[in-house]
Coordinates of N, CA and C and ligand atoms in Angstrom, one line a residue:
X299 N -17.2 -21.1 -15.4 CA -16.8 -19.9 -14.8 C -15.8 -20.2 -13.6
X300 N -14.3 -19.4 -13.4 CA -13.5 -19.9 -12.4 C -13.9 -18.6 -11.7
X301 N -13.0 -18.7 -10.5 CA -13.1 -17.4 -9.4 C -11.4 -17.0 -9.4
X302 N -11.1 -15.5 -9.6 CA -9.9 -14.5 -9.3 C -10.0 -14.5 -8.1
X303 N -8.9 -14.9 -7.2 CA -8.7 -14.4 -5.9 C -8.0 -13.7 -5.6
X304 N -8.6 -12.1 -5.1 CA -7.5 -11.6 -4.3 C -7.5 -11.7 -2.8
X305 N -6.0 -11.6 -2.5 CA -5.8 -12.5 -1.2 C -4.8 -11.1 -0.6
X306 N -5.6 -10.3 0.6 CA -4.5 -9.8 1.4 C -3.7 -10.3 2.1
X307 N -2.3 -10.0 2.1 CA -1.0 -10.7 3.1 C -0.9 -9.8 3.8
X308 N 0.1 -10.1 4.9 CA 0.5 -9.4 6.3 C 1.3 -8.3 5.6
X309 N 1.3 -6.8 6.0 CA 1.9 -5.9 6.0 C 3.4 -5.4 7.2
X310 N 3.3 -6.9 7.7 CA 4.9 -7.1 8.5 C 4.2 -8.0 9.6
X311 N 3.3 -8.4 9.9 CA 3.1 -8.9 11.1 C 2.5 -10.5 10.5
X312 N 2.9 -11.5 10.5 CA 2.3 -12.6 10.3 C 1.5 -13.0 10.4
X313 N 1.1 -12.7 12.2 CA -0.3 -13.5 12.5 C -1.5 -12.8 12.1
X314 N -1.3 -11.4 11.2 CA -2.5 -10.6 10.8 C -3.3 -11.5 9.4
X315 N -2.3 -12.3 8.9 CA -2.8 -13.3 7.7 C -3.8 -14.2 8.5
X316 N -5.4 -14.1 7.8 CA -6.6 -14.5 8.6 C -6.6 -15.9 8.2
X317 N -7.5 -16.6 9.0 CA -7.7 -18.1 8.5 C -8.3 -18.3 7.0
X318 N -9.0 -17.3 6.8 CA -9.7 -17.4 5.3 C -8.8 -17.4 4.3
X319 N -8.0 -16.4 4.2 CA -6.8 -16.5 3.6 C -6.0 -17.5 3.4
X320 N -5.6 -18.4 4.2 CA -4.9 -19.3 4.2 C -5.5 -20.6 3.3
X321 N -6.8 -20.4 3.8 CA -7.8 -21.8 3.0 C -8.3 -21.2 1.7
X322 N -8.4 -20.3 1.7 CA -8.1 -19.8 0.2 C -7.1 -20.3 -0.7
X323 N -5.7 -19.9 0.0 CA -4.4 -20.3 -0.9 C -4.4 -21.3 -1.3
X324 N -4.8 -22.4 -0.2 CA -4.5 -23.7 -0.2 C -5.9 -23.9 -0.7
X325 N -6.6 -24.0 -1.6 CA -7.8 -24.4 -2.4 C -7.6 -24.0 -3.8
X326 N -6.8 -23.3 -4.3 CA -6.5 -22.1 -5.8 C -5.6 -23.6 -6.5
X327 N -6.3 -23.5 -7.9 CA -5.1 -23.8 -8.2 C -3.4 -23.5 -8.5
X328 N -3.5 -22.1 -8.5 CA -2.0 -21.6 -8.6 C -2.2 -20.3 -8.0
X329 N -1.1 -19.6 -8.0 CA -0.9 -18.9 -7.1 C 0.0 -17.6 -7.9
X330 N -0.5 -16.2 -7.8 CA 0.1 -15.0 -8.7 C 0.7 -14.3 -8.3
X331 N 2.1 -14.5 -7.7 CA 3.0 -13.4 -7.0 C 3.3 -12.6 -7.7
X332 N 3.4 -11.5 -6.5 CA 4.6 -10.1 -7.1 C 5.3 -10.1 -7.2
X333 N 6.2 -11.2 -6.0 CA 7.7 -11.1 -6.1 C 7.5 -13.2 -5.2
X334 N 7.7 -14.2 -6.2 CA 8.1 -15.4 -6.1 C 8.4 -15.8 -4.6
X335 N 9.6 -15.1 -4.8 CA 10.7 -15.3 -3.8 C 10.2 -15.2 -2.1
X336 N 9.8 -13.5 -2.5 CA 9.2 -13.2 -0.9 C 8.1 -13.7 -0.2
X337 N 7.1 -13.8 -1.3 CA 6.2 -15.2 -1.4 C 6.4 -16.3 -0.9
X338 N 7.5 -16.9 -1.2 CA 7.4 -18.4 -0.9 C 7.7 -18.7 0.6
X339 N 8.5 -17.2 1.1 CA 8.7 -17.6 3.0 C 7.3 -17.6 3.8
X340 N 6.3 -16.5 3.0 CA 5.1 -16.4 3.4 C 4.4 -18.1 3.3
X341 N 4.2 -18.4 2.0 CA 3.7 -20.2 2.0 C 4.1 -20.8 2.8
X342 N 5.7 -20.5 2.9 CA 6.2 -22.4 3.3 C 5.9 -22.1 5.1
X343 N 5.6 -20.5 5.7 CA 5.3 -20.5 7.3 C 4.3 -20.8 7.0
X344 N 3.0 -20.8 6.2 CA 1.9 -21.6 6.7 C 1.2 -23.0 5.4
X345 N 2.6 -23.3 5.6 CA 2.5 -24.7 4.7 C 1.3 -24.8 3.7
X346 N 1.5 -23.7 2.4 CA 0.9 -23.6 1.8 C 1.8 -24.2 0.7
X347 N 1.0 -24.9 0.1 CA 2.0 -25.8 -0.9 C 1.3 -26.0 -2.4
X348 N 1.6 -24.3 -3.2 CA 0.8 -24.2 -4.6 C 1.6 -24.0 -5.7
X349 N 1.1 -24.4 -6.8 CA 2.3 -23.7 -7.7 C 2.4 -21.9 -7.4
X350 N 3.1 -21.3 -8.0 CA 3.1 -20.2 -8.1 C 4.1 -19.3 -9.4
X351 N 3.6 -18.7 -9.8 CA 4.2 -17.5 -10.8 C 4.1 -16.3 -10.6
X352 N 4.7 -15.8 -11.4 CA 5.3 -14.0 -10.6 C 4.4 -13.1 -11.8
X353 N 3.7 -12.4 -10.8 CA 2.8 -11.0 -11.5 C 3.4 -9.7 -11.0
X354 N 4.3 -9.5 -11.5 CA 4.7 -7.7 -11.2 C 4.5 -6.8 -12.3
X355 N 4.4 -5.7 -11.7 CA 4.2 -4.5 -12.3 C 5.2 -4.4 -13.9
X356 N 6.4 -5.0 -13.9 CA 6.9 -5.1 -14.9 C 6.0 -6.3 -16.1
X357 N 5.9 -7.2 -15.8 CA 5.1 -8.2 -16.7 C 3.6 -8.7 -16.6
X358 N 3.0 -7.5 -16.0 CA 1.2 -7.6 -15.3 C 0.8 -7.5 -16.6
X359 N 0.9 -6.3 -18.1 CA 0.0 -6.9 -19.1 C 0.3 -8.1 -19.6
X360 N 1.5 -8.2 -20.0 CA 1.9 -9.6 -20.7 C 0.9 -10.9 -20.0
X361 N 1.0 -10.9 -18.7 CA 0.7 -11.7 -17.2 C -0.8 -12.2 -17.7
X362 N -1.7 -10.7 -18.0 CA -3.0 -10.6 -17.7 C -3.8 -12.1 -18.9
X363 N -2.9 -12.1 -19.8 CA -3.8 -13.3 -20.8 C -3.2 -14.5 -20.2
X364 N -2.2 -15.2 -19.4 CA -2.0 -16.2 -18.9 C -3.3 -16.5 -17.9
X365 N -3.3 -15.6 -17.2 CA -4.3 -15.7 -15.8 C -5.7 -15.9 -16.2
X366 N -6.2 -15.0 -18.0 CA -7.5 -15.2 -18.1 C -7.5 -16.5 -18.9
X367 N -6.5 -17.3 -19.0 CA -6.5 -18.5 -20.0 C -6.8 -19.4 -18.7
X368 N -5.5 -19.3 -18.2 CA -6.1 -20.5 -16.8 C -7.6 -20.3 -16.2
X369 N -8.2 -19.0 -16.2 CA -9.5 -19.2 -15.3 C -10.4 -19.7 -16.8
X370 N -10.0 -19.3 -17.5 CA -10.9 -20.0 -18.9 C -11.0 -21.3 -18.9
X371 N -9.6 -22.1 -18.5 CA -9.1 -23.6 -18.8 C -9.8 -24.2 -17.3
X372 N -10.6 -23.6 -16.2 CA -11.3 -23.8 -15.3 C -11.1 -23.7 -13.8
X373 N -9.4 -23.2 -13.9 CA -8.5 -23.1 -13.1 C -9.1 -22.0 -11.9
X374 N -8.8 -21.8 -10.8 CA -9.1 -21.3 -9.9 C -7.9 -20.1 -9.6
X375 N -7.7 -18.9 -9.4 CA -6.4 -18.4 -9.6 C -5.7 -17.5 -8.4
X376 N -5.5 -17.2 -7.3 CA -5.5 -16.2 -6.3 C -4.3 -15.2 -6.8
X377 N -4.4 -14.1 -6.7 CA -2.9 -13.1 -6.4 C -3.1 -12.6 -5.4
X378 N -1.6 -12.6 -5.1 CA -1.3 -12.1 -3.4 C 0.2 -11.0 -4.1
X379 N 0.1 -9.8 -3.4 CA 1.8 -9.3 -3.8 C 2.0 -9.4 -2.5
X380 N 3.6 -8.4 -2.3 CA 4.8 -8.7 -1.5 C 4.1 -8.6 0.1
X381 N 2.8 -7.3 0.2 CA 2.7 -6.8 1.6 C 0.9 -6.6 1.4
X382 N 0.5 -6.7 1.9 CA -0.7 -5.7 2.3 C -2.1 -6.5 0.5
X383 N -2.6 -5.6 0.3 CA -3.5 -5.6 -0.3 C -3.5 -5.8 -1.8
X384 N -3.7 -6.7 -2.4 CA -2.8 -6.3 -4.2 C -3.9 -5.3 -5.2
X385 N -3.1 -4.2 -5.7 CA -4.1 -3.4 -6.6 C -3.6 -2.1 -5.7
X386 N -3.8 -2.0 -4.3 CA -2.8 -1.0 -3.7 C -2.0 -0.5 -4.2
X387 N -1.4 0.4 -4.7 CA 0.0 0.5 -5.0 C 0.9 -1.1 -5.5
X388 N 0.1 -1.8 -5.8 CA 0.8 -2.7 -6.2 C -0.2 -3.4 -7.2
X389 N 0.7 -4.7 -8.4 CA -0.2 -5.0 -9.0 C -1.8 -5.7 -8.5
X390 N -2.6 -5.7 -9.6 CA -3.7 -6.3 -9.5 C -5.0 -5.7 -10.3
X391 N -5.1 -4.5 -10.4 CA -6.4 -4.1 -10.9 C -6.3 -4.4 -12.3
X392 N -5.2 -4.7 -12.8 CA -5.5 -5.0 -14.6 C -6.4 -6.5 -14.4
X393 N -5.7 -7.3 -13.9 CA -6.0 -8.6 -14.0 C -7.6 -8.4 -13.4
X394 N -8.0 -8.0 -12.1 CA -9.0 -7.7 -11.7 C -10.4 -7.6 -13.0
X395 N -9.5 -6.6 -13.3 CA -10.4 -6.0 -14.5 C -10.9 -7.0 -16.0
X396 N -10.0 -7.3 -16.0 CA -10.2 -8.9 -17.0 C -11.0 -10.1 -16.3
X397 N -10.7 -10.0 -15.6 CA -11.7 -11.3 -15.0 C -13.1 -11.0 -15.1
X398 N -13.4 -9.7 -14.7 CA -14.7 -9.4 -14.8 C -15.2 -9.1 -15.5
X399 N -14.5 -8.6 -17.1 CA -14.7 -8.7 -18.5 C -14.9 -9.8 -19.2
X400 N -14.5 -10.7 -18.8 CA -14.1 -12.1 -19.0 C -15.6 -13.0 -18.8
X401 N -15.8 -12.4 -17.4 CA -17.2 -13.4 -17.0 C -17.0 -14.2 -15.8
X402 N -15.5 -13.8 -15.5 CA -15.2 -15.3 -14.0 C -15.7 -14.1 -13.0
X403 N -15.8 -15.1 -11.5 CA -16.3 -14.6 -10.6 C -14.9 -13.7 -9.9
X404 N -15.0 -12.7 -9.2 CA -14.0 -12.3 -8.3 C -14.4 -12.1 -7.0
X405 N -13.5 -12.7 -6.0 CA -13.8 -12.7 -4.9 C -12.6 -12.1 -4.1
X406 N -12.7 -10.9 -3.2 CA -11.5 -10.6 -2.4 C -11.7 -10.9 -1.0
X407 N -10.1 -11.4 -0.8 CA -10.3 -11.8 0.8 C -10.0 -10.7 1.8
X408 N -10.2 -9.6 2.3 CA -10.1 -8.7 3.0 C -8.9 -8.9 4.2
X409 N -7.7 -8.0 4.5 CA -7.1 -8.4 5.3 C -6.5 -6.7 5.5
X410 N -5.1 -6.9 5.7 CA -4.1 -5.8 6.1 C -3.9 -5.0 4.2
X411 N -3.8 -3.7 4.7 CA -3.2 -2.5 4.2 C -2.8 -2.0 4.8
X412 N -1.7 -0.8 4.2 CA -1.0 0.2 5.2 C -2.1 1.5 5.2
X413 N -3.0 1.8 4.1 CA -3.5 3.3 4.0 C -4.4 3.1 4.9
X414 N -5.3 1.9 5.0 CA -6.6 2.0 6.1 C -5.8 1.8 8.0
X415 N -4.8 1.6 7.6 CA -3.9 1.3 9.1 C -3.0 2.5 9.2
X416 N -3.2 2.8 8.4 CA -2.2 4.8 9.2 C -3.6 5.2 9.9
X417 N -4.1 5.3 8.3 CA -5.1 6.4 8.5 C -6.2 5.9 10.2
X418 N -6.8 4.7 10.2 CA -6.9 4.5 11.4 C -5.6 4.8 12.7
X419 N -4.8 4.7 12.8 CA -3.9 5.0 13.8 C -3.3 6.4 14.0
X420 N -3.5 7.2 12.7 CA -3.5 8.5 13.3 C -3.9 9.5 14.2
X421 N -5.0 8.9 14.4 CA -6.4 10.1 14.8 C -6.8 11.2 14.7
X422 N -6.4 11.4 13.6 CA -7.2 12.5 12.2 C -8.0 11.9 11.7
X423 N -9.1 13.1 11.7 CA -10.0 12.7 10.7 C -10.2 11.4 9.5
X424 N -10.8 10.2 9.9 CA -10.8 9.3 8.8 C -12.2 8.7 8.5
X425 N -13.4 10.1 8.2 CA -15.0 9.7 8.1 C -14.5 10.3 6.2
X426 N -13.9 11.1 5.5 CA -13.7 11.0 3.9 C -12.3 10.9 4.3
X427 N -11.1 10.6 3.2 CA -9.9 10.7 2.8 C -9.9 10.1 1.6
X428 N -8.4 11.1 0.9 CA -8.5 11.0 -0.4 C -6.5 9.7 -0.3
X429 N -6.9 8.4 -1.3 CA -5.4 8.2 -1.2 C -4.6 8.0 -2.7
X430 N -3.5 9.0 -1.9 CA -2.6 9.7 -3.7 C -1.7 8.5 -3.7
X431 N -1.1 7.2 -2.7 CA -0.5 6.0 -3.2 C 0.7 7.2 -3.0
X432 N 1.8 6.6 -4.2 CA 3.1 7.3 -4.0 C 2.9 8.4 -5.1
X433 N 3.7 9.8 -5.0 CA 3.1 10.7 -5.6 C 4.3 10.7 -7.4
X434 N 3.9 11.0 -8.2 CA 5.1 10.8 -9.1 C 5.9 11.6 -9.2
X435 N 7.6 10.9 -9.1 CA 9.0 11.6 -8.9 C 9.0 13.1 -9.1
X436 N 8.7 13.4 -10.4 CA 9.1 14.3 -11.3 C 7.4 15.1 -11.6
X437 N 7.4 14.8 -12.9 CA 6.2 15.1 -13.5 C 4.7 15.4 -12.7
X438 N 4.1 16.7 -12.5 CA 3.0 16.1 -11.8 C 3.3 16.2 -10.3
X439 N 4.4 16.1 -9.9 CA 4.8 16.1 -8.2 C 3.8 17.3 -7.6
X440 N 4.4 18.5 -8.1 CA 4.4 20.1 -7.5 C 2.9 20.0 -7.5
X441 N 2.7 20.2 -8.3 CA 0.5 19.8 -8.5 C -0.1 19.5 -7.6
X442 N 0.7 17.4 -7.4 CA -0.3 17.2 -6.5 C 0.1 17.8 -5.0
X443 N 1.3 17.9 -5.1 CA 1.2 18.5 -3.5 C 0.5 20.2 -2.8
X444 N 0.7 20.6 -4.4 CA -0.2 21.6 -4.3 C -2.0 21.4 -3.6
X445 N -2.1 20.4 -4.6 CA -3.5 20.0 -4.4 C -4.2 19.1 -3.1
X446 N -2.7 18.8 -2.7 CA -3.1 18.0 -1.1 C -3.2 19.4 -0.1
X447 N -1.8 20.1 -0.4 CA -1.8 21.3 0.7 C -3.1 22.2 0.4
X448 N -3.9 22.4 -0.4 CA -5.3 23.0 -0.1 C -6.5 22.0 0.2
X449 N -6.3 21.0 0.3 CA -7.3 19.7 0.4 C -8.0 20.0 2.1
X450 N -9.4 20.0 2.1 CA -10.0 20.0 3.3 C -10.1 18.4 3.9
X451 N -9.5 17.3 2.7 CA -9.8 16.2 3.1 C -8.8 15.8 3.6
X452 N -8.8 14.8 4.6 CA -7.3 13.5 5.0 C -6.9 13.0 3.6
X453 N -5.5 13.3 3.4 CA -4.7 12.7 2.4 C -3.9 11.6 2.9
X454 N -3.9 10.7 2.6 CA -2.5 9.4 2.3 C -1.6 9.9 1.6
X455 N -1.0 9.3 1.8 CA 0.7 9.4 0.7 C 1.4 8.2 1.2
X456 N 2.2 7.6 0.5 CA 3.3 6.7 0.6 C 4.3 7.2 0.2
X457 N 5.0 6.6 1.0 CA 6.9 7.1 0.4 C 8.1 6.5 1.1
X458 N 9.1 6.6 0.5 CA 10.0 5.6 0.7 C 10.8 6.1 1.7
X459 N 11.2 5.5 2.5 CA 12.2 6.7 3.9 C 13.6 7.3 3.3
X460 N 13.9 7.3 2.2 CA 14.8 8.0 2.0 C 14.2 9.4 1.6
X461 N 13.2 9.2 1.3 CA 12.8 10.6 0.5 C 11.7 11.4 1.5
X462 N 11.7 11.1 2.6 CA 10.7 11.2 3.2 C 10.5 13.0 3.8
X463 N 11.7 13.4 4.3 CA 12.5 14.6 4.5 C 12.0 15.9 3.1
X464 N 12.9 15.3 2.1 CA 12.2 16.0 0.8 C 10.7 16.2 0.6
X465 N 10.2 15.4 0.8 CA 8.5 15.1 0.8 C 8.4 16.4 2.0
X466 N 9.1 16.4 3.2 CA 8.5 17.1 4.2 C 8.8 18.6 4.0
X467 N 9.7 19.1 3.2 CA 10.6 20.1 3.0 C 9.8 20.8 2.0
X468 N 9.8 19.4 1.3 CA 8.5 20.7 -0.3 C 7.2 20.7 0.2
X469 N 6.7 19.8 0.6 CA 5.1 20.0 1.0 C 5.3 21.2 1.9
X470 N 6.2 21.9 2.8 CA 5.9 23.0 3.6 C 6.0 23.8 3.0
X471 N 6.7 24.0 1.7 CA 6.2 25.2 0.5 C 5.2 25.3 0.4
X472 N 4.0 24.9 0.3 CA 2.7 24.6 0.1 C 1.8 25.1 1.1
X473 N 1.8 24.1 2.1 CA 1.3 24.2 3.6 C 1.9 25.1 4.6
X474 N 0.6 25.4 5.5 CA 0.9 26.3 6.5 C 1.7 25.3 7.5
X475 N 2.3 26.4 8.5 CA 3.3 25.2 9.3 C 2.6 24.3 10.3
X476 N 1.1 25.0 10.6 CA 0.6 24.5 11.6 C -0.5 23.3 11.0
X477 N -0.3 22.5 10.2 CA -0.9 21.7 9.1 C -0.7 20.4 10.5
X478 N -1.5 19.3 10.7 CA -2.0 18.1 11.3 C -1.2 16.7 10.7
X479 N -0.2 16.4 10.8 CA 0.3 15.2 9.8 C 0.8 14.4 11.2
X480 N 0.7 13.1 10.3 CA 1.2 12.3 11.1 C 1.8 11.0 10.2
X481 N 3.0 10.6 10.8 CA 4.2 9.8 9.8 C 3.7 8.5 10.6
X482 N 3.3 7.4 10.1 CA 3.2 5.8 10.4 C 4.4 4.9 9.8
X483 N 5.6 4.5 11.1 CA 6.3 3.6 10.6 C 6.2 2.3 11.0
X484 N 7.0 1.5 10.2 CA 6.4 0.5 10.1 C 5.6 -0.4 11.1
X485 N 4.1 -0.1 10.3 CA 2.8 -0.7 10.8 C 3.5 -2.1 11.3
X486 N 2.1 -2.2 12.4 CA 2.3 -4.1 12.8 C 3.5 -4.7 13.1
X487 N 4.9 -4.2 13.0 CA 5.9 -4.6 13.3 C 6.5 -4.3 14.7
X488 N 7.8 -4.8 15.0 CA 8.1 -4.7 16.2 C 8.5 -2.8 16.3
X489 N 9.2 -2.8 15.7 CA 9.4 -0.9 15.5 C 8.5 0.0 15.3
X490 N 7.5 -0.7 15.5 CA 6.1 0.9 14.8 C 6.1 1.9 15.7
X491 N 5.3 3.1 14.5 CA 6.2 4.3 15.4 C 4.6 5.2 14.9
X492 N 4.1 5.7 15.5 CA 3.0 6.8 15.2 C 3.4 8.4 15.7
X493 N 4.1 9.5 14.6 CA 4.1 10.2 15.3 C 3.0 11.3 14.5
X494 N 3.0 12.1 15.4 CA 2.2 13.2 14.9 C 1.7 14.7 15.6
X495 N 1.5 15.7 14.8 CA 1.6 17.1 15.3 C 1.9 18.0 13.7
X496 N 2.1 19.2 14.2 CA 2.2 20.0 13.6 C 3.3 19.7 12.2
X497 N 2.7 20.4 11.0 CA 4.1 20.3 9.7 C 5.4 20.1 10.2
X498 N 4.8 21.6 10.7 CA 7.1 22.4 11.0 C 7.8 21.2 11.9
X499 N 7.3 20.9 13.2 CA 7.2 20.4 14.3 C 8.2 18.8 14.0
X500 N 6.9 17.8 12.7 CA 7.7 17.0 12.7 C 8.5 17.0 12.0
X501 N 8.2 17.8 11.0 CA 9.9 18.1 9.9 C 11.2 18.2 10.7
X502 N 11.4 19.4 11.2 CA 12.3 19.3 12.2 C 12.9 17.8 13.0
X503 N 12.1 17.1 13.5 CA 11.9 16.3 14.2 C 12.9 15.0 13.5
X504 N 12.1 14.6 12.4 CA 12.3 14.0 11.3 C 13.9 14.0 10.5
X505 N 14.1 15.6 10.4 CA 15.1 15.8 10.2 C 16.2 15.9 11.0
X506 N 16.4 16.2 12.2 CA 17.3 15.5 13.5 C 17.7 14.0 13.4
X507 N 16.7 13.3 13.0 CA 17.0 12.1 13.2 C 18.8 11.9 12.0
X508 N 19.3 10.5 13.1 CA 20.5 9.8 11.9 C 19.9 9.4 10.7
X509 N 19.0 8.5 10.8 CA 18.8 7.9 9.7 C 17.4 7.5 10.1
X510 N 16.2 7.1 8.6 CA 15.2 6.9 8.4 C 15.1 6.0 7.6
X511 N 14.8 4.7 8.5 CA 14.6 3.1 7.7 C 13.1 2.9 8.3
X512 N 12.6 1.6 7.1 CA 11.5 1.5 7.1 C 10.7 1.6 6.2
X513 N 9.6 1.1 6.5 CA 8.2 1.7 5.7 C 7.8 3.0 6.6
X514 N 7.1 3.7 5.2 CA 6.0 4.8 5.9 C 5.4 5.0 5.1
X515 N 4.1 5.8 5.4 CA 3.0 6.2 5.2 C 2.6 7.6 6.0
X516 N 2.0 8.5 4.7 CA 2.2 10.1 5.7 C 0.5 10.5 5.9
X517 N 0.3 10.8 6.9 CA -1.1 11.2 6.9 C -1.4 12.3 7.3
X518 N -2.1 13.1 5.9 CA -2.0 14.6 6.3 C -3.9 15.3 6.2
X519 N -3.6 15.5 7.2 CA -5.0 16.6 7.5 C -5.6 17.5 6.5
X520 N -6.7 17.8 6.3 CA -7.7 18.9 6.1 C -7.0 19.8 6.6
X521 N -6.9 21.0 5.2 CA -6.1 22.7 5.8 C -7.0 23.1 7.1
X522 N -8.2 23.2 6.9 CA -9.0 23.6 8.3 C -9.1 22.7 9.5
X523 N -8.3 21.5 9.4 CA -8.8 21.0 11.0 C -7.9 21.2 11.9
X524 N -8.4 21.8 13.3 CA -7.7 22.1 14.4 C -8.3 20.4 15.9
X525 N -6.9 20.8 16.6 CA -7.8 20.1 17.2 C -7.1 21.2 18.9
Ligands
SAM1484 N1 -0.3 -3.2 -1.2 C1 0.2 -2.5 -0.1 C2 -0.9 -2.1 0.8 O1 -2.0 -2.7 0.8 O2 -0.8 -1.1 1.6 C3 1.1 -1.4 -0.5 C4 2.3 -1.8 -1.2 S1 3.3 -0.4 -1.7 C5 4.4 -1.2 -2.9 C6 4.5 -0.3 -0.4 C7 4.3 0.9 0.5 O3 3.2 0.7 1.4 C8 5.5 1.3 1.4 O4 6.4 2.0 0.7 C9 4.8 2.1 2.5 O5 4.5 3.4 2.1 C10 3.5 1.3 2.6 N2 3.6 0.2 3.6 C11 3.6 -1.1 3.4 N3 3.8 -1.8 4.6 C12 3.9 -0.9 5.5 C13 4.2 -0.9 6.9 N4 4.2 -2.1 7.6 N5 4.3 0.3 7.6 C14 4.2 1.4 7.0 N6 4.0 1.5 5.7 C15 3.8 0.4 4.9

């Protein structure tokens, strides 16, 4: 029986990658990126020196019988993707899920995400929350924002800063203006930005701006909470 490792990476901040982590990588025998490349700056700063191969969202089933062959062949295996947590919004739970169908052990090394780091940095409500990840383009959109804008619970969202405005423009179809949200940009980094207040308030706000670069993550309130 081998061990699946999932391994959290920094969500922009380096030094948030823990010692465990590190002695993890460097114990595996290979290593499951999402993206190689962005990967390898992360290794070579803490001279981690493993094979590695690329698990993304595009070739994760194909992926999933290589990974349960190596933990089969006795191999030790970790996946790490580009930021934060893998299985997040990003690959991992197929492979996850094979492993433990399979019989190998899975062990995760706990570190940085962005949804438990808005949501803590907001200061809304974060004893339940529900997280929607990114909501889909088209199909399904109107729904779920429907179904966030009557939600008594803290919602997550992800989304990309170009779209972020749109996001803020249709969700106020929905929601009252006096709705609790708060926009987290990018966490852990030198630019992070916590704002928060009313729907209308930061739409506007948001919308003034030149331009919106970055990561973000939107953290939106229970229709009933006042503060
Ligand atoms: N696996 C990651 C995690 O554990 O949070 C999420 C990966 S997902 C592909 C990327 C999205 O996460 C971004 O579009 C953004 O919404 C959010 N994100 C990642 N890093 C962030 C940061 N430093 N600040 C704000 N949001 C971030």
């Amino acid at each position: 029986m081998s061990t699946l490792y999932i391994v959290a990476t920094p969500i922009g901040n380096l030094s948030d990658f823990s010692p465990r982590a590190i002695d993890t990588l460097n114990s595996v025998d290979q290593i499951a990126c999402e993206d190689t490349r962005s990967s390898k700056v992360l290794l070579q700063h803490f001279s981690i020196d493993k094979p590695v191969f690329s698990f993304h969202q595009h070739n994760e089933h194909h992926k999933i019988g290589h990974i349960i062959n190596l933990l089969n062949a006795g191999l030790n295996i970790a996946i790490i993707s580009d930021a934060g947590m893998p299985g997040i919004s990003d690959p991992g739970f197929l492979a996850t899920r094979a492993a433990h169908q399979e019989g190998h052990t899975v062990c995760t090394i706990p570190g940085p995400d962005a949804v438990t780091t808005a949501l803590a940095s907001s200061g809304l409500p974060c004893d339940r929350f529900v997280f929607e990840g990114f909501l889909p383009p088209k199909k399904g959109r109107k729904t779920r924002l429907e179904a966030i804008a009557d939600s008594e619970i803290t919602t997550v969202v992800y989304e990309s800063p170009h779209k972020l405005i749109r996001f803020l423009e249709r969700f106020s179809k929905f929601a009252e203006p006096d709705r609790w949200i708060c926009i987290a940009r990018e966490l852990s980094k030198k630019f992070e930005e916590i704002d928060r207040g009313f729907l209308s308030d930061i739409t506007e706000e948001w919308k003034s701006r030149d331009s919106i670069k970055g990561e973000i993550v939107i953290v939106i309130a229970g229709k009933s909470y006042t503060e």
